């Protein structure tokens, strides 16, 4: 790797800018993508690699390239420092998902209950305004309290977040959708909310519910055809 390529990678990391490092396999030449100076086909496969978040070897014009994706980390914003959130943060870490717990209730959002986990004690809507949700963000609402969950879901629906979920029964979710509709959200927008959140694995305990949530999040992120009718 040349000093110029290494410097470009470090700068992109500082700027929080995703990129692909393309290595031409026959001779080891490297390029940072996307680039206006690169072949259009190479830029196109790099864009696909970023979208799928997968390293891969491709062939362009008879030449093989290895594409190494340097993407931004996935961020999971958890509304509610509840016991299910404790299970979610433990399971999310080995998946490479950064978790941020948001709860204005100081008795719950404590270092003792979430050691080493990023926490915000702002109101959920104010916290999500600060973090700027993007296409690599996910939001799950776990409190069952409309004062906390609804403002967070409102902000998530107004963002490009790739996964939005809310804990609760079908009945409570239907009521929740009615409240969010009154805030101006159309049916197609409300359909982005996974509610009840998580895959239907008959989860009962907090770790089981956390597993169902993260399994669904990964399924959505990877574009799985696994679906279920809520």
PDB file of C-alpha atoms in Angstrom:
ATOM      1  CA  UNK A   1       0.000   0.000   0.000  1.00  0.00           C
ATOM      2  CA  UNK A   2       1.401   3.363  -0.989  1.00  0.00           C
ATOM      3  CA  UNK A   3       1.650   6.253   1.494  1.00  0.00           C
ATOM      4  CA  UNK A   4      -0.922   8.127  -0.627  1.00  0.00           C
ATOM      5  CA  UNK A   5      -3.465   5.313  -0.373  1.00  0.00           C
ATOM      6  CA  UNK A   6      -2.849   4.917   3.368  1.00  0.00           C
ATOM      7  CA  UNK A   7      -3.329   8.673   3.874  1.00  0.00           C
ATOM      8  CA  UNK A   8      -6.545   8.611   1.836  1.00  0.00           C
ATOM      9  CA  UNK A   9      -7.919   5.776   3.976  1.00  0.00           C
ATOM     10  CA  UNK A  10      -7.080   7.628   7.184  1.00  0.00           C
ATOM     11  CA  UNK A  11      -8.651  10.831   5.879  1.00  0.00           C
ATOM     12  CA  UNK A  12     -11.831   8.985   4.875  1.00  0.00           C
ATOM     13  CA  UNK A  13     -12.025   7.465   8.351  1.00  0.00           C
ATOM     14  CA  UNK A  14     -11.635  10.920   9.890  1.00  0.00           C
ATOM     15  CA  UNK A  15     -14.313  12.321   7.561  1.00  0.00           C
ATOM     16  CA  UNK A  16     -16.579   9.315   8.241  1.00  0.00           C
ATOM     17  CA  UNK A  17     -16.780   8.725   4.511  1.00  0.00           C
ATOM     18  CA  UNK A  18     -17.394   5.189   3.149  1.00  0.00           C
ATOM     19  CA  UNK A  19     -15.179   3.944   0.358  1.00  0.00           C
ATOM     20  CA  UNK A  20     -13.878   0.854  -1.391  1.00  0.00           C
ATOM     21  CA  UNK A  21     -10.214  -0.013  -1.716  1.00  0.00           C
ATOM     22  CA  UNK A  22      -9.875  -1.771  -5.098  1.00  0.00           C
ATOM     23  CA  UNK A  23      -6.789  -3.909  -5.684  1.00  0.00           C
ATOM     24  CA  UNK A  24      -5.969  -5.067  -9.213  1.00  0.00           C
ATOM     25  CA  UNK A  25      -4.940  -8.662  -8.593  1.00  0.00           C
ATOM     26  CA  UNK A  26      -2.443  -9.204 -11.422  1.00  0.00           C
ATOM     27  CA  UNK A  27      -0.126  -6.393 -10.306  1.00  0.00           C
ATOM     28  CA  UNK A  28      -1.413  -5.145  -6.913  1.00  0.00           C
ATOM     29  CA  UNK A  29      -2.227  -1.621  -8.105  1.00  0.00           C
ATOM     30  CA  UNK A  30      -4.748   0.031  -5.782  1.00  0.00           C
ATOM     31  CA  UNK A  31      -7.425   2.679  -6.209  1.00  0.00           C
ATOM     32  CA  UNK A  32      -9.842   4.422  -3.870  1.00  0.00           C
ATOM     33  CA  UNK A  33     -13.436   4.226  -5.095  1.00  0.00           C
ATOM     34  CA  UNK A  34     -15.699   5.853  -6.024  1.00  0.00           C
ATOM     35  CA  UNK A  35     -13.523   8.127  -8.106  1.00  0.00           C
ATOM     36  CA  UNK A  36     -14.254  10.293 -11.149  1.00  0.00           C
ATOM     37  CA  UNK A  37     -10.998   9.029 -12.615  1.00  0.00           C
ATOM     38  CA  UNK A  38     -11.938   5.343 -12.353  1.00  0.00           C
ATOM     39  CA  UNK A  39     -13.608   3.151 -14.953  1.00  0.00           C
ATOM     40  CA  UNK A  40     -17.397   3.495 -14.777  1.00  0.00           C
ATOM     41  CA  UNK A  41     -17.868  -0.255 -14.433  1.00  0.00           C
ATOM     42  CA  UNK A  42     -15.427  -0.337 -11.527  1.00  0.00           C
ATOM     43  CA  UNK A  43     -17.250   2.499  -9.789  1.00  0.00           C
ATOM     44  CA  UNK A  44     -20.509   0.624 -10.331  1.00  0.00           C
ATOM     45  CA  UNK A  45     -19.333  -2.602  -8.680  1.00  0.00           C
ATOM     46  CA  UNK A  46     -17.808  -0.563  -5.851  1.00  0.00           C
ATOM     47  CA  UNK A  47     -21.177   1.091  -5.244  1.00  0.00           C
ATOM     48  CA  UNK A  48     -22.771  -2.354  -5.111  1.00  0.00           C
ATOM     49  CA  UNK A  49     -20.133  -3.578  -2.649  1.00  0.00           C
ATOM     50  CA  UNK A  50     -20.828  -0.612  -0.383  1.00  0.00           C
ATOM     51  CA  UNK A  51     -24.567  -1.261  -0.580  1.00  0.00           C
ATOM     52  CA  UNK A  52     -24.234  -4.936   0.287  1.00  0.00           C
ATOM     53  CA  UNK A  53     -21.387  -4.293   2.723  1.00  0.00           C
ATOM     54  CA  UNK A  54     -19.456  -7.230   1.333  1.00  0.00           C
ATOM     55  CA  UNK A  55     -15.874  -7.642   0.150  1.00  0.00           C
ATOM     56  CA  UNK A  56     -15.699  -9.443  -3.153  1.00  0.00           C
ATOM     57  CA  UNK A  57     -13.574 -10.274  -6.198  1.00  0.00           C
ATOM     58  CA  UNK A  58     -14.936  -9.005  -9.522  1.00  0.00           C
ATOM     59  CA  UNK A  59     -13.820  -9.141 -13.120  1.00  0.00           C
ATOM     60  CA  UNK A  60     -13.825  -5.946 -15.174  1.00  0.00           C
ATOM     61  CA  UNK A  61     -12.690  -6.104 -18.794  1.00  0.00           C
ATOM     62  CA  UNK A  62     -10.914  -9.401 -18.244  1.00  0.00           C
ATOM     63  CA  UNK A  63      -9.025  -8.178 -15.179  1.00  0.00           C
ATOM     64  CA  UNK A  64      -9.770  -9.331 -11.640  1.00  0.00           C
ATOM     65  CA  UNK A  65     -10.108  -6.841  -8.821  1.00  0.00           C
ATOM     66  CA  UNK A  66     -10.504  -7.392  -5.093  1.00  0.00           C
ATOM     67  CA  UNK A  67     -12.875  -4.894  -3.495  1.00  0.00           C
ATOM     68  CA  UNK A  68     -12.350  -4.196   0.211  1.00  0.00           C
ATOM     69  CA  UNK A  69     -15.257  -2.279   1.683  1.00  0.00           C
ATOM     70  CA  UNK A  70     -14.514   0.414   4.274  1.00  0.00           C
ATOM     71  CA  UNK A  71     -18.018   1.276   5.401  1.00  0.00           C
ATOM     72  CA  UNK A  72     -19.334   3.332   8.260  1.00  0.00           C
ATOM     73  CA  UNK A  73     -20.363   1.265  11.292  1.00  0.00           C
ATOM     74  CA  UNK A  74     -23.966   0.271  11.697  1.00  0.00           C
ATOM     75  CA  UNK A  75     -25.556   2.203  14.550  1.00  0.00           C
ATOM     76  CA  UNK A  76     -28.467   0.922  16.593  1.00  0.00           C
ATOM     77  CA  UNK A  77     -30.292   3.503  18.680  1.00  0.00           C
ATOM     78  CA  UNK A  78     -32.250   1.866  21.483  1.00  0.00           C
ATOM     79  CA  UNK A  79     -35.050   3.889  23.023  1.00  0.00           C
ATOM     80  CA  UNK A  80     -35.424   2.776  26.617  1.00  0.00           C
ATOM     81  CA  UNK A  81     -32.767   1.561  29.035  1.00  0.00           C
ATOM     82  CA  UNK A  82     -34.912  -1.442  29.897  1.00  0.00           C
ATOM     83  CA  UNK A  83     -33.912  -5.047  30.558  1.00  0.00           C
ATOM     84  CA  UNK A  84     -34.426  -6.056  26.907  1.00  0.00           C
ATOM     85  CA  UNK A  85     -32.030  -3.282  25.918  1.00  0.00           C
ATOM     86  CA  UNK A  86     -29.401  -4.864  28.169  1.00  0.00           C
ATOM     87  CA  UNK A  87     -29.745  -8.105  26.215  1.00  0.00           C
ATOM     88  CA  UNK A  88     -29.719  -6.304  22.863  1.00  0.00           C
ATOM     89  CA  UNK A  89     -26.441  -4.468  23.517  1.00  0.00           C
ATOM     90  CA  UNK A  90     -24.728  -7.711  24.534  1.00  0.00           C
ATOM     91  CA  UNK A  91     -25.806  -9.506  21.375  1.00  0.00           C
ATOM     92  CA  UNK A  92     -25.150  -6.555  19.051  1.00  0.00           C
ATOM     93  CA  UNK A  93     -21.471  -6.160  19.911  1.00  0.00           C
ATOM     94  CA  UNK A  94     -20.177  -9.349  18.210  1.00  0.00           C
ATOM     95  CA  UNK A  95     -22.264  -8.443  15.160  1.00  0.00           C
ATOM     96  CA  UNK A  96     -20.233  -5.266  14.773  1.00  0.00           C
ATOM     97  CA  UNK A  97     -23.199  -3.043  15.538  1.00  0.00           C
ATOM     98  CA  UNK A  98     -22.563   0.064  17.640  1.00  0.00           C
ATOM     99  CA  UNK A  99     -25.334   0.581  20.186  1.00  0.00           C
ATOM    100  CA  UNK A 100     -26.482   3.830  21.755  1.00  0.00           C
ATOM    101  CA  UNK A 101     -29.060   3.676  24.547  1.00  0.00           C
ATOM    102  CA  UNK A 102     -31.343   6.696  24.858  1.00  0.00           C
ATOM    103  CA  UNK A 103     -33.414   7.256  27.975  1.00  0.00           C
ATOM    104  CA  UNK A 104     -34.038  10.462  29.936  1.00  0.00           C
ATOM    105  CA  UNK A 105     -34.799   8.489  33.090  1.00  0.00           C
ATOM    106  CA  UNK A 106     -31.581   8.669  35.169  1.00  0.00           C
ATOM    107  CA  UNK A 107     -32.543   5.715  37.333  1.00  0.00           C
ATOM    108  CA  UNK A 108     -32.420   3.401  34.291  1.00  0.00           C
ATOM    109  CA  UNK A 109     -29.724   4.847  32.030  1.00  0.00           C
ATOM    110  CA  UNK A 110     -26.801   4.143  34.320  1.00  0.00           C
ATOM    111  CA  UNK A 111     -23.236   2.935  33.832  1.00  0.00           C
ATOM    112  CA  UNK A 112     -23.938   0.137  36.286  1.00  0.00           C
ATOM    113  CA  UNK A 113     -26.722  -1.248  34.108  1.00  0.00           C
ATOM    114  CA  UNK A 114     -24.959  -0.599  30.775  1.00  0.00           C
ATOM    115  CA  UNK A 115     -21.217  -0.791  31.445  1.00  0.00           C
ATOM    116  CA  UNK A 116     -19.179   0.580  28.578  1.00  0.00           C
ATOM    117  CA  UNK A 117     -22.225   1.336  26.430  1.00  0.00           C
ATOM    118  CA  UNK A 118     -22.810   4.767  24.881  1.00  0.00           C
ATOM    119  CA  UNK A 119     -25.825   6.425  26.482  1.00  0.00           C
ATOM    120  CA  UNK A 120     -27.764   9.638  26.019  1.00  0.00           C
ATOM    121  CA  UNK A 121     -30.089  10.991  28.700  1.00  0.00           C
ATOM    122  CA  UNK A 122     -31.806  13.455  26.377  1.00  0.00           C
ATOM    123  CA  UNK A 123     -35.426  13.044  25.366  1.00  0.00           C
ATOM    124  CA  UNK A 124     -35.462  10.624  22.420  1.00  0.00           C
ATOM    125  CA  UNK A 125     -36.468  13.126  19.732  1.00  0.00           C
ATOM    126  CA  UNK A 126     -33.819  15.590  20.893  1.00  0.00           C
ATOM    127  CA  UNK A 127     -31.183  12.842  21.027  1.00  0.00           C
ATOM    128  CA  UNK A 128     -31.978  11.606  17.508  1.00  0.00           C
ATOM    129  CA  UNK A 129     -31.838  15.170  16.208  1.00  0.00           C
ATOM    130  CA  UNK A 130     -28.311  15.389  17.587  1.00  0.00           C
ATOM    131  CA  UNK A 131     -27.003  12.141  16.086  1.00  0.00           C
ATOM    132  CA  UNK A 132     -28.297  12.673  12.529  1.00  0.00           C
ATOM    133  CA  UNK A 133     -29.761   9.315  11.546  1.00  0.00           C
ATOM    134  CA  UNK A 134     -28.489   7.978   8.212  1.00  0.00           C
ATOM    135  CA  UNK A 135     -28.958   4.938   5.988  1.00  0.00           C
ATOM    136  CA  UNK A 136     -26.752   2.848   8.302  1.00  0.00           C
ATOM    137  CA  UNK A 137     -28.852   3.670  11.354  1.00  0.00           C
ATOM    138  CA  UNK A 138     -31.493   1.538  13.054  1.00  0.00           C
ATOM    139  CA  UNK A 139     -33.937   2.613  15.745  1.00  0.00           C
ATOM    140  CA  UNK A 140     -35.906   0.387  18.097  1.00  0.00           C
ATOM    141  CA  UNK A 141     -38.410   1.675  20.653  1.00  0.00           C
ATOM    142  CA  UNK A 142     -38.699  -0.525  23.723  1.00  0.00           C
ATOM    143  CA  UNK A 143     -40.344   1.535  26.470  1.00  0.00           C
ATOM    144  CA  UNK A 144     -44.079   0.962  25.840  1.00  0.00           C
ATOM    145  CA  UNK A 145     -44.405   4.642  26.820  1.00  0.00           C
ATOM    146  CA  UNK A 146     -45.832   6.856  24.038  1.00  0.00           C
ATOM    147  CA  UNK A 147     -44.130   9.916  25.539  1.00  0.00           C
ATOM    148  CA  UNK A 148     -40.771   8.299  24.788  1.00  0.00           C
ATOM    149  CA  UNK A 149     -41.432   5.931  21.877  1.00  0.00           C
ATOM    150  CA  UNK A 150     -43.615   8.110  19.643  1.00  0.00           C
ATOM    151  CA  UNK A 151     -41.236  11.085  19.285  1.00  0.00           C
ATOM    152  CA  UNK A 152     -38.392   8.694  18.509  1.00  0.00           C
ATOM    153  CA  UNK A 153     -40.419   6.852  15.879  1.00  0.00           C
ATOM    154  CA  UNK A 154     -41.498  10.165  14.396  1.00  0.00           C
ATOM    155  CA  UNK A 155     -37.867  11.192  13.966  1.00  0.00           C
ATOM    156  CA  UNK A 156     -36.889   7.762  12.607  1.00  0.00           C
ATOM    157  CA  UNK A 157     -39.648   7.852   9.991  1.00  0.00           C
ATOM    158  CA  UNK A 158     -38.391  11.240   8.812  1.00  0.00           C
ATOM    159  CA  UNK A 159     -34.892   9.773   8.324  1.00  0.00           C
ATOM    160  CA  UNK A 160     -33.297   7.240   5.935  1.00  0.00           C
ATOM    161  CA  UNK A 161     -32.809   4.748   8.793  1.00  0.00           C
ATOM    162  CA  UNK A 162     -32.764   1.233   7.319  1.00  0.00           C
ATOM    163  CA  UNK A 163     -34.568  -0.448  10.226  1.00  0.00           C
ATOM    164  CA  UNK A 164     -37.242   0.857  12.568  1.00  0.00           C
ATOM    165  CA  UNK A 165     -38.949  -1.310  15.157  1.00  0.00           C
ATOM    166  CA  UNK A 166     -41.230  -0.962  18.144  1.00  0.00           C
ATOM    167  CA  UNK A 167     -42.008  -3.366  20.952  1.00  0.00           C
ATOM    168  CA  UNK A 168     -45.623  -4.083  21.802  1.00  0.00           C
ATOM    169  CA  UNK A 169     -48.663  -6.127  20.899  1.00  0.00           C
ATOM    170  CA  UNK A 170     -50.468  -5.836  17.585  1.00  0.00           C
ATOM    171  CA  UNK A 171     -53.252  -3.914  19.355  1.00  0.00           C
ATOM    172  CA  UNK A 172     -50.890  -1.399  20.925  1.00  0.00           C
ATOM    173  CA  UNK A 173     -48.998  -1.053  17.645  1.00  0.00           C
ATOM    174  CA  UNK A 174     -52.232  -0.261  15.788  1.00  0.00           C
ATOM    175  CA  UNK A 175     -52.966   2.451  18.339  1.00  0.00           C
ATOM    176  CA  UNK A 176     -49.426   3.744  17.955  1.00  0.00           C
ATOM    177  CA  UNK A 177     -49.785   3.959  14.188  1.00  0.00           C
ATOM    178  CA  UNK A 178     -52.910   6.045  14.664  1.00  0.00           C
ATOM    179  CA  UNK A 179     -51.008   8.532  16.804  1.00  0.00           C
ATOM    180  CA  UNK A 180     -48.156   8.717  14.294  1.00  0.00           C
ATOM    181  CA  UNK A 181     -50.624   9.212  11.446  1.00  0.00           C
ATOM    182  CA  UNK A 182     -51.902  12.276  13.286  1.00  0.00           C
ATOM    183  CA  UNK A 183     -48.335  13.617  13.069  1.00  0.00           C
ATOM    184  CA  UNK A 184     -48.570  13.459   9.289  1.00  0.00           C
ATOM    185  CA  UNK A 185     -47.108  10.071   8.447  1.00  0.00           C
ATOM    186  CA  UNK A 186     -48.692   8.326   5.462  1.00  0.00           C
ATOM    187  CA  UNK A 187     -49.463   4.576   5.450  1.00  0.00           C
ATOM    188  CA  UNK A 188     -46.466   3.705   3.271  1.00  0.00           C
ATOM    189  CA  UNK A 189     -44.194   5.517   5.700  1.00  0.00           C
ATOM    190  CA  UNK A 190     -45.790   3.847   8.738  1.00  0.00           C
ATOM    191  CA  UNK A 191     -45.244   0.469   7.082  1.00  0.00           C
ATOM    192  CA  UNK A 192     -41.509   0.949   7.656  1.00  0.00           C
ATOM    193  CA  UNK A 193     -42.039   0.250  11.356  1.00  0.00           C
ATOM    194  CA  UNK A 194     -41.573  -3.384  12.326  1.00  0.00           C
ATOM    195  CA  UNK A 195     -44.220  -3.863  14.956  1.00  0.00           C
ATOM    196  CA  UNK A 196     -44.228  -6.028  16.917  1.00  0.00           C
ATOM    197  CA  UNK A 197     -40.471  -5.803  16.442  1.00  0.00           C
ATOM    198  CA  UNK A 198     -38.441  -8.948  15.750  1.00  0.00           C
ATOM    199  CA  UNK A 199     -38.813 -12.219  13.912  1.00  0.00           C
ATOM    200  CA  UNK A 200     -41.601 -14.540  15.108  1.00  0.00           C
ATOM    201  CA  UNK A 201     -39.569 -17.109  17.045  1.00  0.00           C
ATOM    202  CA  UNK A 202     -41.995 -17.266  19.999  1.00  0.00           C
ATOM    203  CA  UNK A 203     -39.507 -15.341  22.106  1.00  0.00           C
ATOM    204  CA  UNK A 204     -40.344 -15.001  25.796  1.00  0.00           C
ATOM    205  CA  UNK A 205     -37.243 -14.019  27.742  1.00  0.00           C
ATOM    206  CA  UNK A 206     -35.277 -10.800  27.261  1.00  0.00           C
ATOM    207  CA  UNK A 207     -32.358 -12.561  25.511  1.00  0.00           C
ATOM    208  CA  UNK A 208     -34.785 -14.368  23.214  1.00  0.00           C
ATOM    209  CA  UNK A 209     -36.555 -11.118  22.324  1.00  0.00           C
ATOM    210  CA  UNK A 210     -33.179  -9.452  21.717  1.00  0.00           C
ATOM    211  CA  UNK A 211     -32.229 -12.342  19.429  1.00  0.00           C
ATOM    212  CA  UNK A 212     -35.456 -11.982  17.436  1.00  0.00           C
ATOM    213  CA  UNK A 213     -34.890  -8.232  17.028  1.00  0.00           C
ATOM    214  CA  UNK A 214     -31.285  -8.530  15.880  1.00  0.00           C
ATOM    215  CA  UNK A 215     -32.104 -11.432  13.574  1.00  0.00           C
ATOM    216  CA  UNK A 216     -34.713  -9.288  11.854  1.00  0.00           C
ATOM    217  CA  UNK A 217     -32.344  -6.319  11.690  1.00  0.00           C
ATOM    218  CA  UNK A 218     -29.669  -8.452  10.025  1.00  0.00           C
ATOM    219  CA  UNK A 219     -32.281  -9.927   7.681  1.00  0.00           C
ATOM    220  CA  UNK A 220     -33.341  -6.458   6.555  1.00  0.00           C
ATOM    221  CA  UNK A 221     -29.765  -5.250   6.245  1.00  0.00           C
ATOM    222  CA  UNK A 222     -28.715  -8.215   4.117  1.00  0.00           C
ATOM    223  CA  UNK A 223     -31.799  -8.037   1.920  1.00  0.00           C
ATOM    224  CA  UNK A 224     -33.041 -11.461   2.946  1.00  0.00           C
ATOM    225  CA  UNK A 225     -36.242 -12.704   1.370  1.00  0.00           C
ATOM    226  CA  UNK A 226     -37.313 -13.921   4.804  1.00  0.00           C
ATOM    227  CA  UNK A 227     -40.529 -12.093   5.608  1.00  0.00           C
ATOM    228  CA  UNK A 228     -43.529 -12.535   7.835  1.00  0.00           C
ATOM    229  CA  UNK A 229     -46.977 -11.020   7.838  1.00  0.00           C
ATOM    230  CA  UNK A 230     -47.720  -8.970  10.908  1.00  0.00           C
TER     231      UNK A 230
END
